[in-house]
JSON list of C-alpha atoms and ligand atoms in Angstrom, two decimals:
[
{"chain": "A", "resi": 39, "resn": "MET", "atom": "CA", "xyz": [130.11, 110.52, 105.34]},
{"chain": "A", "resi": 40, "resn": "THR", "atom": "CA", "xyz": [126.39, 111.13, 105.00]},
{"chain": "A", "resi": 41, "resn": "LYS", "atom": "CA", "xyz": [124.11, 108.55, 106.62]},
{"chain": "A", "resi": 42, "resn": "GLU", "atom": "CA", "xyz": [122.30, 106.78, 103.78]},
{"chain": "A", "resi": 43, "resn": "GLY", "atom": "CA", "xyz": [118.51, 106.99, 103.65]},
{"chain": "A", "resi": 44, "resn": "LYS", "atom": "CA", "xyz": [115.71, 105.66, 101.48]},
{"chain": "A", "resi": 45, "resn": "LEU", "atom": "CA", "xyz": [114.93, 106.14, 97.81]},
{"chain": "A", "resi": 46, "resn": "ILE", "atom": "CA", "xyz": [111.55, 106.08, 96.08]},
{"chain": "A", "resi": 47, "resn": "ILE", "atom": "CA", "xyz": [111.80, 105.69, 92.35]},
{"chain": "A", "resi": 48, "resn": "PHE", "atom": "CA", "xyz": [108.97, 106.51, 89.95]},
{"chain": "A", "resi": 49, "resn": "SER", "atom": "CA", "xyz": [109.60, 105.40, 86.40]},
{"chain": "A", "resi": 50, "resn": "ALA", "atom": "CA", "xyz": [107.38, 105.11, 83.35]},
{"chain": "A", "resi": 51, "resn": "PRO", "atom": "CA", "xyz": [107.26, 105.98, 79.71]},
{"chain": "A", "resi": 52, "resn": "SER", "atom": "CA", "xyz": [106.83, 109.68, 79.10]},
{"chain": "A", "resi": 53, "resn": "GLY", "atom": "CA", "xyz": [103.16, 110.67, 79.45]},
{"chain": "A", "resi": 54, "resn": "ALA", "atom": "CA", "xyz": [102.18, 107.90, 81.90]},
{"chain": "A", "resi": 55, "resn": "GLY", "atom": "CA", "xyz": [101.62, 110.40, 84.71]},
{"chain": "A", "resi": 56, "resn": "LYS", "atom": "CA", "xyz": [104.67, 110.02, 86.95]},
{"chain": "A", "resi": 57, "resn": "THR", "atom": "CA", "xyz": [105.38, 113.74, 87.32]},
{"chain": "A", "resi": 58, "resn": "THR", "atom": "CA", "xyz": [101.76, 114.38, 88.30]},
{"chain": "A", "resi": 59, "resn": "ILE", "atom": "CA", "xyz": [101.84, 111.57, 90.89]},
{"chain": "A", "resi": 60, "resn": "VAL", "atom": "CA", "xyz": [105.23, 112.62, 92.29]},
{"chain": "A", "resi": 61, "resn": "HIS", "atom": "CA", "xyz": [104.00, 116.22, 92.74]},
{"chain": "A", "resi": 62, "resn": "HIS", "atom": "CA", "xyz": [100.97, 114.89, 94.60]},
{"chain": "A", "resi": 63, "resn": "LEU", "atom": "CA", "xyz": [103.21, 112.83, 96.93]},
{"chain": "A", "resi": 64, "resn": "LEU", "atom": "CA", "xyz": [105.49, 115.78, 97.64]},
{"chain": "A", "resi": 65, "resn": "LYS", "atom": "CA", "xyz": [102.45, 117.69, 98.92]},
{"chain": "A", "resi": 66, "resn": "LYS", "atom": "CA", "xyz": [100.97, 114.80, 100.90]},
{"chain": "A", "resi": 67, "resn": "VAL", "atom": "CA", "xyz": [103.83, 112.76, 102.36]},
{"chain": "A", "resi": 68, "resn": "PRO", "atom": "CA", "xyz": [106.12, 114.41, 104.91]},
{"chain": "A", "resi": 69, "resn": "GLY", "atom": "CA", "xyz": [109.86, 113.72, 104.81]},
{"chain": "A", "resi": 70, "resn": "LEU", "atom": "CA", "xyz": [110.19, 113.42, 101.03]},
{"chain": "A", "resi": 71, "resn": "GLU", "atom": "CA", "xyz": [112.30, 115.57, 98.76]},
{"chain": "A", "resi": 72, "resn": "PHE", "atom": "CA", "xyz": [112.50, 115.56, 94.99]},
{"chain": "A", "resi": 73, "resn": "SER", "atom": "CA", "xyz": [115.77, 114.60, 93.35]},
{"chain": "A", "resi": 74, "resn": "ILE", "atom": "CA", "xyz": [116.45, 117.41, 90.91]},
{"chain": "A", "resi": 75, "resn": "SER", "atom": "CA", "xyz": [118.12, 115.89, 87.86]},
{"chain": "A", "resi": 76, "resn": "ALA", "atom": "CA", "xyz": [120.59, 117.60, 85.59]},
{"chain": "A", "resi": 77, "resn": "THR", "atom": "CA", "xyz": [119.62, 117.82, 81.93]},
{"chain": "A", "resi": 78, "resn": "THR", "atom": "CA", "xyz": [120.88, 119.33, 78.71]},
{"chain": "A", "resi": 79, "resn": "ARG", "atom": "CA", "xyz": [117.37, 120.01, 77.38]},
{"chain": "A", "resi": 80, "resn": "ALA", "atom": "CA", "xyz": [115.94, 123.51, 77.43]},
{"chain": "A", "resi": 81, "resn": "PRO", "atom": "CA", "xyz": [113.36, 124.49, 80.08]},
{"chain": "A", "resi": 82, "resn": "ARG", "atom": "CA", "xyz": [109.75, 123.80, 79.06]},
{"chain": "A", "resi": 83, "resn": "GLY", "atom": "CA", "xyz": [106.78, 126.00, 79.97]},
{"chain": "A", "resi": 84, "resn": "ASP", "atom": "CA", "xyz": [107.26, 127.46, 83.45]},
{"chain": "A", "resi": 85, "resn": "GLU", "atom": "CA", "xyz": [110.04, 125.10, 84.54]},
{"chain": "A", "resi": 86, "resn": "VAL", "atom": "CA", "xyz": [112.61, 126.63, 86.85]},
{"chain": "A", "resi": 87, "resn": "HIS", "atom": "CA", "xyz": [116.36, 125.93, 87.15]},
{"chain": "A", "resi": 88, "resn": "GLY", "atom": "CA", "xyz": [117.11, 124.37, 90.53]},
{"chain": "A", "resi": 89, "resn": "LYS", "atom": "CA", "xyz": [113.48, 123.35, 91.08]},
{"chain": "A", "resi": 90, "resn": "ASP", "atom": "CA", "xyz": [112.43, 121.14, 88.15]},
{"chain": "A", "resi": 91, "resn": "TYR", "atom": "CA", "xyz": [115.90, 120.44, 86.77]},
{"chain": "A", "resi": 92, "resn": "TYR", "atom": "CA", "xyz": [119.43, 121.77, 86.80]},
{"chain": "A", "resi": 93, "resn": "PHE", "atom": "CA", "xyz": [119.54, 122.95, 83.19]},
{"chain": "A", "resi": 94, "resn": "ILE", "atom": "CA", "xyz": [123.19, 122.72, 82.12]},
{"chain": "A", "resi": 95, "resn": "SER", "atom": "CA", "xyz": [125.07, 122.78, 78.83]},
{"chain": "A", "resi": 96, "resn": "LYS", "atom": "CA", "xyz": [126.15, 119.59, 77.10]},
{"chain": "A", "resi": 97, "resn": "GLU", "atom": "CA", "xyz": [129.75, 120.64, 77.70]},
{"chain": "A", "resi": 98, "resn": "GLU", "atom": "CA", "xyz": [129.21, 120.84, 81.45]},
{"chain": "A", "resi": 99, "resn": "PHE", "atom": "CA", "xyz": [127.29, 117.56, 81.46]},
{"chain": "A", "resi": 100, "resn": "LEU", "atom": "CA", "xyz": [130.15, 115.76, 79.71]},
{"chain": "A", "resi": 101, "resn": "HIS", "atom": "CA", "xyz": [132.64, 117.34, 82.10]},
{"chain": "A", "resi": 102, "resn": "ARG", "atom": "CA", "xyz": [130.61, 116.05, 85.06]},
{"chain": "A", "resi": 103, "resn": "ILE", "atom": "CA", "xyz": [130.45, 112.55, 83.54]},
{"chain": "A", "resi": 104, "resn": "ALA", "atom": "CA", "xyz": [134.24, 112.57, 83.27]},
{"chain": "A", "resi": 105, "resn": "LYS", "atom": "CA", "xyz": [134.50, 113.70, 86.90]},
{"chain": "A", "resi": 106, "resn": "LYS", "atom": "CA", "xyz": [132.17, 110.82, 87.95]},
{"chain": "A", "resi": 107, "resn": "HIS", "atom": "CA", "xyz": [129.64, 113.19, 89.51]},
{"chain": "A", "resi": 108, "resn": "PHE", "atom": "CA", "xyz": [126.63, 111.12, 88.38]},
{"chain": "A", "resi": 109, "resn": "VAL", "atom": "CA", "xyz": [125.23, 108.02, 90.09]},
{"chain": "A", "resi": 110, "resn": "GLU", "atom": "CA", "xyz": [123.45, 107.34, 86.81]},
{"chain": "A", "resi": 111, "resn": "PHE", "atom": "CA", "xyz": [122.88, 109.18, 83.56]},
{"chain": "A", "resi": 112, "resn": "GLU", "atom": "CA", "xyz": [121.25, 108.40, 80.23]},
{"chain": "A", "resi": 113, "resn": "GLU", "atom": "CA", "xyz": [121.09, 109.91, 76.79]},
{"chain": "A", "resi": 114, "resn": "VAL", "atom": "CA", "xyz": [117.31, 109.58, 77.15]},
{"chain": "A", "resi": 115, "resn": "TYR", "atom": "CA", "xyz": [116.61, 111.12, 73.73]},
{"chain": "A", "resi": 116, "resn": "SER", "atom": "CA", "xyz": [119.20, 111.42, 71.02]},
{"chain": "A", "resi": 117, "resn": "GLY", "atom": "CA", "xyz": [121.56, 114.25, 71.93]},
{"chain": "A", "resi": 118, "resn": "THR", "atom": "CA", "xyz": [119.71, 115.00, 75.20]},
{"chain": "A", "resi": 119, "resn": "PHE", "atom": "CA", "xyz": [121.22, 113.85, 78.48]},
{"chain": "A", "resi": 120, "resn": "TYR", "atom": "CA", "xyz": [119.60, 113.44, 81.89]},
{"chain": "A", "resi": 121, "resn": "GLY", "atom": "CA", "xyz": [121.33, 112.35, 85.08]},
{"chain": "A", "resi": 122, "resn": "THR", "atom": "CA", "xyz": [121.24, 112.08, 88.86]},
{"chain": "A", "resi": 123, "resn": "LEU", "atom": "CA", "xyz": [124.06, 113.82, 90.70]},
{"chain": "A", "resi": 124, "resn": "ARG", "atom": "CA", "xyz": [125.54, 112.04, 93.72]},
{"chain": "A", "resi": 125, "resn": "GLU", "atom": "CA", "xyz": [125.64, 115.36, 95.60]},
{"chain": "A", "resi": 126, "resn": "GLU", "atom": "CA", "xyz": [121.87, 115.76, 95.07]},
{"chain": "A", "resi": 127, "resn": "ILE", "atom": "CA", "xyz": [121.07, 112.49, 96.86]},
{"chain": "A", "resi": 128, "resn": "GLU", "atom": "CA", "xyz": [123.49, 113.34, 99.67]},
{"chain": "A", "resi": 129, "resn": "ARG", "atom": "CA", "xyz": [122.02, 116.84, 100.03]},
{"chain": "A", "resi": 130, "resn": "ILE", "atom": "CA", "xyz": [118.61, 115.28, 100.71]},
{"chain": "A", "resi": 131, "resn": "TRP", "atom": "CA", "xyz": [119.85, 112.51, 103.01]},
{"chain": "A", "resi": 132, "resn": "GLN", "atom": "CA", "xyz": [121.79, 115.08, 105.01]},
{"chain": "A", "resi": 133, "resn": "GLN", "atom": "CA", "xyz": [118.46, 116.68, 105.92]},
{"chain": "A", "resi": 134, "resn": "GLY", "atom": "CA", "xyz": [117.23, 113.29, 107.18]},
{"chain": "A", "resi": 135, "resn": "LYS", "atom": "CA", "xyz": [114.78, 113.01, 104.28]},
{"chain": "A", "resi": 136, "resn": "SER", "atom": "CA", "xyz": [114.02, 110.32, 101.70]},
{"chain": "A", "resi": 137, "resn": "VAL", "atom": "CA", "xyz": [114.68, 110.98, 98.03]},
{"chain": "A", "resi": 138, "resn": "ILE", "atom": "CA", "xyz": [111.93, 110.69, 95.42]},
{"chain": "A", "resi": 139, "resn": "PHE", "atom": "CA", "xyz": [112.85, 110.31, 91.74]},
{"chain": "A", "resi": 140, "resn": "ASP", "atom": "CA", "xyz": [111.01, 110.93, 88.47]},
{"chain": "A", "resi": 141, "resn": "ILE", "atom": "CA", "xyz": [113.30, 109.14, 86.12]},
{"chain": "A", "resi": 142, "resn": "ASP", "atom": "CA", "xyz": [113.28, 107.12, 82.90]},
{"chain": "A", "resi": 143, "resn": "VAL", "atom": "CA", "xyz": [112.86, 103.35, 83.00]},
{"chain": "A", "resi": 144, "resn": "GLU", "atom": "CA", "xyz": [116.50, 102.37, 82.50]},
{"chain": "A", "resi": 145, "resn": "GLY", "atom": "CA", "xyz": [117.72, 104.95, 84.99]},
{"chain": "A", "resi": 146, "resn": "GLY", "atom": "CA", "xyz": [115.14, 103.73, 87.50]},
{"chain": "A", "resi": 147, "resn": "LEU", "atom": "CA", "xyz": [116.29, 100.13, 87.21]},
{"chain": "A", "resi": 148, "resn": "HIS", "atom": "CA", "xyz": [119.90, 101.25, 87.50]},
{"chain": "A", "resi": 149, "resn": "LEU", "atom": "CA", "xyz": [119.18, 103.01, 90.81]},
{"chain": "A", "resi": 150, "resn": "LYS", "atom": "CA", "xyz": [117.10, 100.08, 92.08]},
{"chain": "A", "resi": 151, "resn": "ARG", "atom": "CA", "xyz": [120.08, 97.74, 91.55]},
{"chain": "A", "resi": 152, "resn": "LYS", "atom": "CA", "xyz": [122.59, 100.17, 93.00]},
{"chain": "A", "resi": 153, "resn": "TYR", "atom": "CA", "xyz": [120.57, 100.86, 96.15]},
{"chain": "A", "resi": 154, "resn": "ASP", "atom": "CA", "xyz": [119.06, 97.42, 96.59]},
{"chain": "A", "resi": 155, "resn": "GLY", "atom": "CA", "xyz": [117.40, 97.07, 100.01]},
{"chain": "A", "resi": 156, "resn": "GLN", "atom": "CA", "xyz": [116.82, 100.79, 100.55]},
{"chain": "A", "resi": 157, "resn": "ALA", "atom": "CA", "xyz": [114.81, 101.61, 97.40]},
{"chain": "A", "resi": 158, "resn": "LEU", "atom": "CA", "xyz": [111.20, 101.18, 96.35]},
{"chain": "A", "resi": 159, "resn": "ALA", "atom": "CA", "xyz": [110.89, 101.15, 92.55]},
{"chain": "A", "resi": 160, "resn": "ILE", "atom": "CA", "xyz": [107.42, 101.87, 91.15]},
{"chain": "A", "resi": 161, "resn": "PHE", "atom": "CA", "xyz": [106.46, 101.57, 87.49]},
{"chain": "A", "resi": 162, "resn": "VAL", "atom": "CA", "xyz": [103.53, 103.80, 86.49]},
{"chain": "A", "resi": 163, "resn": "GLN", "atom": "CA", "xyz": [101.45, 101.96, 83.92]},
{"chain": "A", "resi": 164, "resn": "PRO", "atom": "CA", "xyz": [99.01, 103.75, 81.59]},
{"chain": "A", "resi": 165, "resn": "PRO", "atom": "CA", "xyz": [95.82, 101.92, 80.52]},
{"chain": "A", "resi": 166, "resn": "SER", "atom": "CA", "xyz": [97.20, 101.39, 76.99]},
{"chain": "A", "resi": 167, "resn": "LEU", "atom": "CA", "xyz": [99.70, 102.75, 74.51]},
{"chain": "A", "resi": 168, "resn": "GLU", "atom": "CA", "xyz": [96.87, 104.64, 72.79]},
{"chain": "A", "resi": 169, "resn": "VAL", "atom": "CA", "xyz": [95.88, 106.42, 76.00]},
{"chain": "A", "resi": 170, "resn": "LEU", "atom": "CA", "xyz": [99.53, 107.18, 76.68]},
{"chain": "A", "resi": 171, "resn": "LYS", "atom": "CA", "xyz": [99.81, 108.84, 73.28]},
{"chain": "A", "resi": 172, "resn": "GLU", "atom": "CA", "xyz": [96.68, 110.89, 73.93]},
{"chain": "A", "resi": 173, "resn": "ARG", "atom": "CA", "xyz": [98.01, 112.08, 77.30]},
{"chain": "A", "resi": 174, "resn": "LEU", "atom": "CA", "xyz": [101.37, 113.00, 75.90]},
{"chain": "A", "resi": 175, "resn": "ALA", "atom": "CA", "xyz": [99.88, 114.90, 72.97]},
{"chain": "A", "resi": 176, "resn": "GLY", "atom": "CA", "xyz": [97.29, 116.48, 75.32]},
{"chain": "A", "resi": 177, "resn": "ARG", "atom": "CA", "xyz": [100.03, 117.81, 77.59]},
{"chain": "A", "resi": 178, "resn": "GLY", "atom": "CA", "xyz": [100.90, 120.10, 74.70]},
{"chain": "A", "resi": 179, "resn": "THR", "atom": "CA", "xyz": [104.56, 120.52, 75.58]},
{"chain": "A", "resi": 180, "resn": "ASP", "atom": "CA", "xyz": [106.31, 118.66, 72.75]},
{"chain": "A", "resi": 181, "resn": "SER", "atom": "CA", "xyz": [106.73, 119.25, 69.01]},
{"chain": "A", "resi": 182, "resn": "GLU", "atom": "CA", "xyz": [105.50, 116.61, 66.52]},
{"chain": "A", "resi": 183, "resn": "GLU", "atom": "CA", "xyz": [109.07, 115.39, 66.13]},
{"chain": "A", "resi": 184, "resn": "LYS", "atom": "CA", "xyz": [109.64, 115.11, 69.89]},
{"chain": "A", "resi": 185, "resn": "LEU", "atom": "CA", "xyz": [106.29, 113.35, 70.33]},
{"chain": "A", "resi": 186, "resn": "ALA", "atom": "CA", "xyz": [107.22, 110.75, 67.69]},
{"chain": "A", "resi": 187, "resn": "GLU", "atom": "CA", "xyz": [110.52, 110.07, 69.46]},
{"chain": "A", "resi": 188, "resn": "ARG", "atom": "CA", "xyz": [108.76, 109.71, 72.83]},
{"chain": "A", "resi": 189, "resn": "PHE", "atom": "CA", "xyz": [106.15, 107.29, 71.36]},
{"chain": "A", "resi": 190, "resn": "VAL", "atom": "CA", "xyz": [108.83, 104.97, 69.95]},
{"chain": "A", "resi": 191, "resn": "LYS", "atom": "CA", "xyz": [110.63, 104.89, 73.28]},
{"chain": "A", "resi": 192, "resn": "ALA", "atom": "CA", "xyz": [107.40, 104.43, 75.25]},
{"chain": "A", "resi": 193, "resn": "GLU", "atom": "CA", "xyz": [106.46, 101.30, 73.34]},
{"chain": "A", "resi": 194, "resn": "LYS", "atom": "CA", "xyz": [109.77, 99.64, 74.33]},
{"chain": "A", "resi": 195, "resn": "GLU", "atom": "CA", "xyz": [109.65, 100.86, 77.91]},
{"chain": "A", "resi": 196, "resn": "LEU", "atom": "CA", "xyz": [106.26, 99.30, 78.65]},
{"chain": "A", "resi": 197, "resn": "ASN", "atom": "CA", "xyz": [107.99, 95.89, 78.53]},
{"chain": "A", "resi": 198, "resn": "TYR", "atom": "CA", "xyz": [110.19, 96.72, 81.54]},
{"chain": "A", "resi": 199, "resn": "ALA", "atom": "CA", "xyz": [107.30, 96.87, 84.01]},
{"chain": "A", "resi": 200, "resn": "PRO", "atom": "CA", "xyz": [107.81, 93.39, 85.57]},
{"chain": "A", "resi": 201, "resn": "GLN", "atom": "CA", "xyz": [111.35, 94.31, 86.66]},
{"chain": "A", "resi": 202, "resn": "PHE", "atom": "CA", "xyz": [110.02, 96.90, 89.13]},
{"chain": "A", "resi": 203, "resn": "ASP", "atom": "CA", "xyz": [108.93, 96.24, 92.73]},
{"chain": "A", "resi": 204, "resn": "ILE", "atom": "CA", "xyz": [105.45, 97.52, 92.03]},
{"chain": "A", "resi": 205, "resn": "ILE", "atom": "CA", "xyz": [103.31, 98.25, 88.97]},
{"chain": "A", "resi": 206, "resn": "LEU", "atom": "CA", "xyz": [100.98, 101.15, 89.72]},
{"chain": "A", "resi": 207, "resn": "LYS", "atom": "CA", "xyz": [98.09, 101.44, 87.26]},
{"chain": "A", "resi": 208, "resn": "ASN", "atom": "CA", "xyz": [97.27, 105.02, 86.34]},
{"chain": "A", "resi": 209, "resn": "HIS", "atom": "CA", "xyz": [93.77, 104.81, 84.89]},
{"chain": "A", "resi": 210, "resn": "ASP", "atom": "CA", "xyz": [91.91, 107.14, 87.20]},
{"chain": "A", "resi": 211, "resn": "LEU", "atom": "CA", "xyz": [94.33, 109.77, 88.51]},
{"chain": "A", "resi": 212, "resn": "GLN", "atom": "CA", "xyz": [92.74, 110.15, 91.95]},
{"chain": "A", "resi": 213, "resn": "THR", "atom": "CA", "xyz": [92.85, 106.41, 92.56]},
{"chain": "A", "resi": 214, "resn": "ALA", "atom": "CA", "xyz": [96.46, 106.18, 91.39]},
{"chain": "A", "resi": 215, "resn": "CYS", "atom": "CA", "xyz": [97.50, 109.06, 93.67]},
{"chain": "A", "resi": 216, "resn": "ALA", "atom": "CA", "xyz": [95.76, 107.50, 96.66]},
{"chain": "A", "resi": 217, "resn": "GLU", "atom": "CA", "xyz": [97.42, 104.14, 96.01]},
{"chain": "A", "resi": 218, "resn": "ALA", "atom": "CA", "xyz": [100.82, 105.76, 95.57]},
{"chain": "A", "resi": 219, "resn": "GLU", "atom": "CA", "xyz": [100.39, 107.61, 98.85]},
{"chain": "A", "resi": 220, "resn": "GLU", "atom": "CA", "xyz": [99.60, 104.40, 100.71]},
{"chain": "A", "resi": 221, "resn": "LEU", "atom": "CA", "xyz": [102.51, 102.48, 99.16]},
{"chain": "A", "resi": 222, "resn": "VAL", "atom": "CA", "xyz": [105.04, 105.19, 99.93]},
{"chain": "A", "resi": 223, "resn": "LYS", "atom": "CA", "xyz": [103.82, 105.80, 103.48]},
{"chain": "A", "resi": 224, "resn": "HIS", "atom": "CA", "xyz": [103.99, 102.06, 104.19]},
{"chain": "A", "resi": 225, "resn": "PHE", "atom": "CA", "xyz": [107.53, 101.81, 102.75]},
{"chain": "A", "resi": 226, "resn": "LEU", "atom": "CA", "xyz": [108.74, 104.79, 104.78]},
{"chain": "A", "resi": 227, "resn": "SER", "atom": "CA", "xyz": [107.24, 103.40, 107.98]},
{"chain": "A", "resi": 228, "resn": "GLN", "atom": "CA", "xyz": [109.35, 100.23, 107.71]},
{"chain": "A", "resi": 229, "resn": "LYS", "atom": "CA", "xyz": [112.75, 100.05, 109.41]},
{"chain": "B", "resi": 51, "resn": "LIG", "atom": "P1", "xyz": [105.08, 111.89, 82.80]},
{"chain": "B", "resi": 51, "resn": "LIG", "atom": "O1", "xyz": [105.73, 112.64, 83.90]},
{"chain": "B", "resi": 51, "resn": "LIG", "atom": "O2", "xyz": [105.03, 110.41, 83.08]},
{"chain": "B", "resi": 51, "resn": "LIG", "atom": "O3", "xyz": [105.67, 112.18, 81.44]},
{"chain": "B", "resi": 51, "resn": "LIG", "atom": "P2", "xyz": [102.79, 113.63, 83.26]},
{"chain": "B", "resi": 51, "resn": "LIG", "atom": "O4", "xyz": [102.60, 113.55, 84.74]},
{"chain": "B", "resi": 51, "resn": "LIG", "atom": "O5", "xyz": [103.40, 114.85, 82.69]},
{"chain": "B", "resi": 51, "resn": "LIG", "atom": "O6", "xyz": [103.55, 112.31, 82.73]},
{"chain": "B", "resi": 51, "resn": "LIG", "atom": "O7", "xyz": [101.34, 113.37, 82.61]},
{"chain": "B", "resi": 51, "resn": "LIG", "atom": "C1", "xyz": [101.12, 113.46, 81.20]},
{"chain": "B", "resi": 51, "resn": "LIG", "atom": "C2", "xyz": [99.77, 114.15, 80.95]},
{"chain": "B", "resi": 51, "resn": "LIG", "atom": "O8", "xyz": [98.71, 113.25, 81.30]},
{"chain": "B", "resi": 51, "resn": "LIG", "atom": "C3", "xyz": [99.57, 115.41, 81.78]},
{"chain": "B", "resi": 51, "resn": "LIG", "atom": "O9", "xyz": [98.90, 116.37, 80.99]},
{"chain": "B", "resi": 51, "resn": "LIG", "atom": "C4", "xyz": [98.69, 114.93, 82.95]},
{"chain": "B", "resi": 51, "resn": "LIG", "atom": "O10", "xyz": [97.88, 115.96, 83.45]},
{"chain": "B", "resi": 51, "resn": "LIG", "atom": "C5", "xyz": [97.85, 113.83, 82.28]},
{"chain": "B", "resi": 51, "resn": "LIG", "atom": "N1", "xyz": [97.45, 112.72, 83.18]},
{"chain": "B", "resi": 51, "resn": "LIG", "atom": "C6", "xyz": [98.19, 112.10, 84.12]},
{"chain": "B", "resi": 51, "resn": "LIG", "atom": "N2", "xyz": [97.48, 111.08, 84.70]},
{"chain": "B", "resi": 51, "resn": "LIG", "atom": "C7", "xyz": [96.27, 111.08, 84.10]},
{"chain": "B", "resi": 51, "resn": "LIG", "atom": "C8", "xyz": [95.08, 110.26, 84.26]},
{"chain": "B", "resi": 51, "resn": "LIG", "atom": "N3", "xyz": [94.99, 109.25, 85.14]},
{"chain": "B", "resi": 51, "resn": "LIG", "atom": "N4", "xyz": [94.02, 110.53, 83.46]},
{"chain": "B", "resi": 51, "resn": "LIG", "atom": "C9", "xyz": [94.10, 111.53, 82.56]},
{"chain": "B", "resi": 51, "resn": "LIG", "atom": "N5", "xyz": [95.16, 112.35, 82.35]},
{"chain": "B", "resi": 51, "resn": "LIG", "atom": "C10", "xyz": [96.24, 112.12, 83.11]},
{"chain": "B", "resi": 52, "resn": "LIG", "atom": "P1", "xyz": [111.20, 115.25, 80.35]},
{"chain": "B", "resi": 52, "resn": "LIG", "atom": "O1", "xyz": [111.99, 115.81, 79.21]},
{"chain": "B", "resi": 52, "resn": "LIG", "atom": "O2", "xyz": [109.79, 114.87, 79.95]},
{"chain": "B", "resi": 52, "resn": "LIG", "atom": "O3", "xyz": [111.26, 116.09, 81.61]},
{"chain": "B", "resi": 52, "resn": "LIG", "atom": "O4", "xyz": [111.91, 113.87, 80.77]},
{"chain": "B", "resi": 52, "resn": "LIG", "atom": "C1", "xyz": [112.17, 112.91, 79.81]},
{"chain": "B", "resi": 52, "resn": "LIG", "atom": "C2", "xyz": [112.48, 111.61, 80.50]},
{"chain": "B", "resi": 52, "resn": "LIG", "atom": "O5", "xyz": [113.74, 111.70, 81.19]},
{"chain": "B", "resi": 52, "resn": "LIG", "atom": "C3", "xyz": [111.43, 111.21, 81.54]},
{"chain": "B", "resi": 52, "resn": "LIG", "atom": "O6", "xyz": [111.18, 109.81, 81.38]},
{"chain": "B", "resi": 52, "resn": "LIG", "atom": "C4", "xyz": [112.13, 111.52, 82.83]},
{"chain": "B", "resi": 52, "resn": "LIG", "atom": "O7", "xyz": [111.64, 110.72, 83.89]},
{"chain": "B", "resi": 52, "resn": "LIG", "atom": "C5", "xyz": [113.57, 111.15, 82.48]},
{"chain": "B", "resi": 52, "resn": "LIG", "atom": "N1", "xyz": [114.55, 111.68, 83.44]},
{"chain": "B", "resi": 52, "resn": "LIG", "atom": "C6", "xyz": [114.48, 112.80, 84.17]},
{"chain": "B", "resi": 52, "resn": "LIG", "atom": "N2", "xyz": [115.55, 112.92, 84.95]},
{"chain": "B", "resi": 52, "resn": "LIG", "atom": "C7", "xyz": [116.33, 111.83, 84.74]},
{"chain": "B", "resi": 52, "resn": "LIG", "atom": "C8", "xyz": [117.57, 111.37, 85.30]},
{"chain": "B", "resi": 52, "resn": "LIG", "atom": "O8", "xyz": [118.18, 111.98, 86.15]},
{"chain": "B", "resi": 52, "resn": "LIG", "atom": "N3", "xyz": [118.05, 110.21, 84.80]},
{"chain": "B", "resi": 52, "resn": "LIG", "atom": "C9", "xyz": [117.40, 109.48, 83.87]},
{"chain": "B", "resi": 52, "resn": "LIG", "atom": "N4", "xyz": [117.95, 108.33, 83.49]},
{"chain": "B", "resi": 52, "resn": "LIG", "atom": "N5", "xyz": [116.23, 109.88, 83.33]},
{"chain": "B", "resi": 52, "resn": "LIG", "atom": "C10", "xyz": [115.70, 111.03, 83.77]}
]
């Protein structure tokens, strides 16, 4: 059996800035490794299989659900599944590292409950829904239809913030990254 380690969970509505902050932490904080999720969506931009996601077919995803390979999964957008594989967490713990997640709000809360006592769950909060919409549209990676779906979900997800251990405001990106770095380093330094 693998010795269990720590988990750092970053959740937020799409466009809040969690991927940007997580990438910053991976460069700055030693001993962290990104949990690569499985998804049935197609790669976007320069995303790479086995680095950003494990891009798998819906058929394989459903097969893996049946085999109980996921510690959590969600149909985040209609017809599109995302999930965390148990073997991914164990792969990282086996190296003596802590796992960092970029995951949707419900998935994040699910992991926080499951790994209570060894997880730090951080909600990334944008200045407002309007700014969130601007960031998401400005990223330029989603069609009008996909953007509309993400906006509807984002509005609901903002209400989940109080259930997280920490609410990290992402107004100025540099400030948010510096605060995230401090929080994570402090958490990792505790026994
Ligand atoms: P998420 O992973 O939560 O969907 P991203 O990290 O992809 O969000 O960020 C969405 C967009 O907003 C990206 O284009 C990113 O560069 C930009 N962004 C992130 N944080 C800020 C910020 N504090 N101010 C302005 N733009 C930001
Ligand atoms: P995107 O398509 O923008 O990469 O991700 C869409 C949403 O799915 C984001 O909120 C992202 O954090 C979330 N997500 C990514 N991986 C997982 C996962 O393994 N499980 C869950 N529940 N959500 C995930």
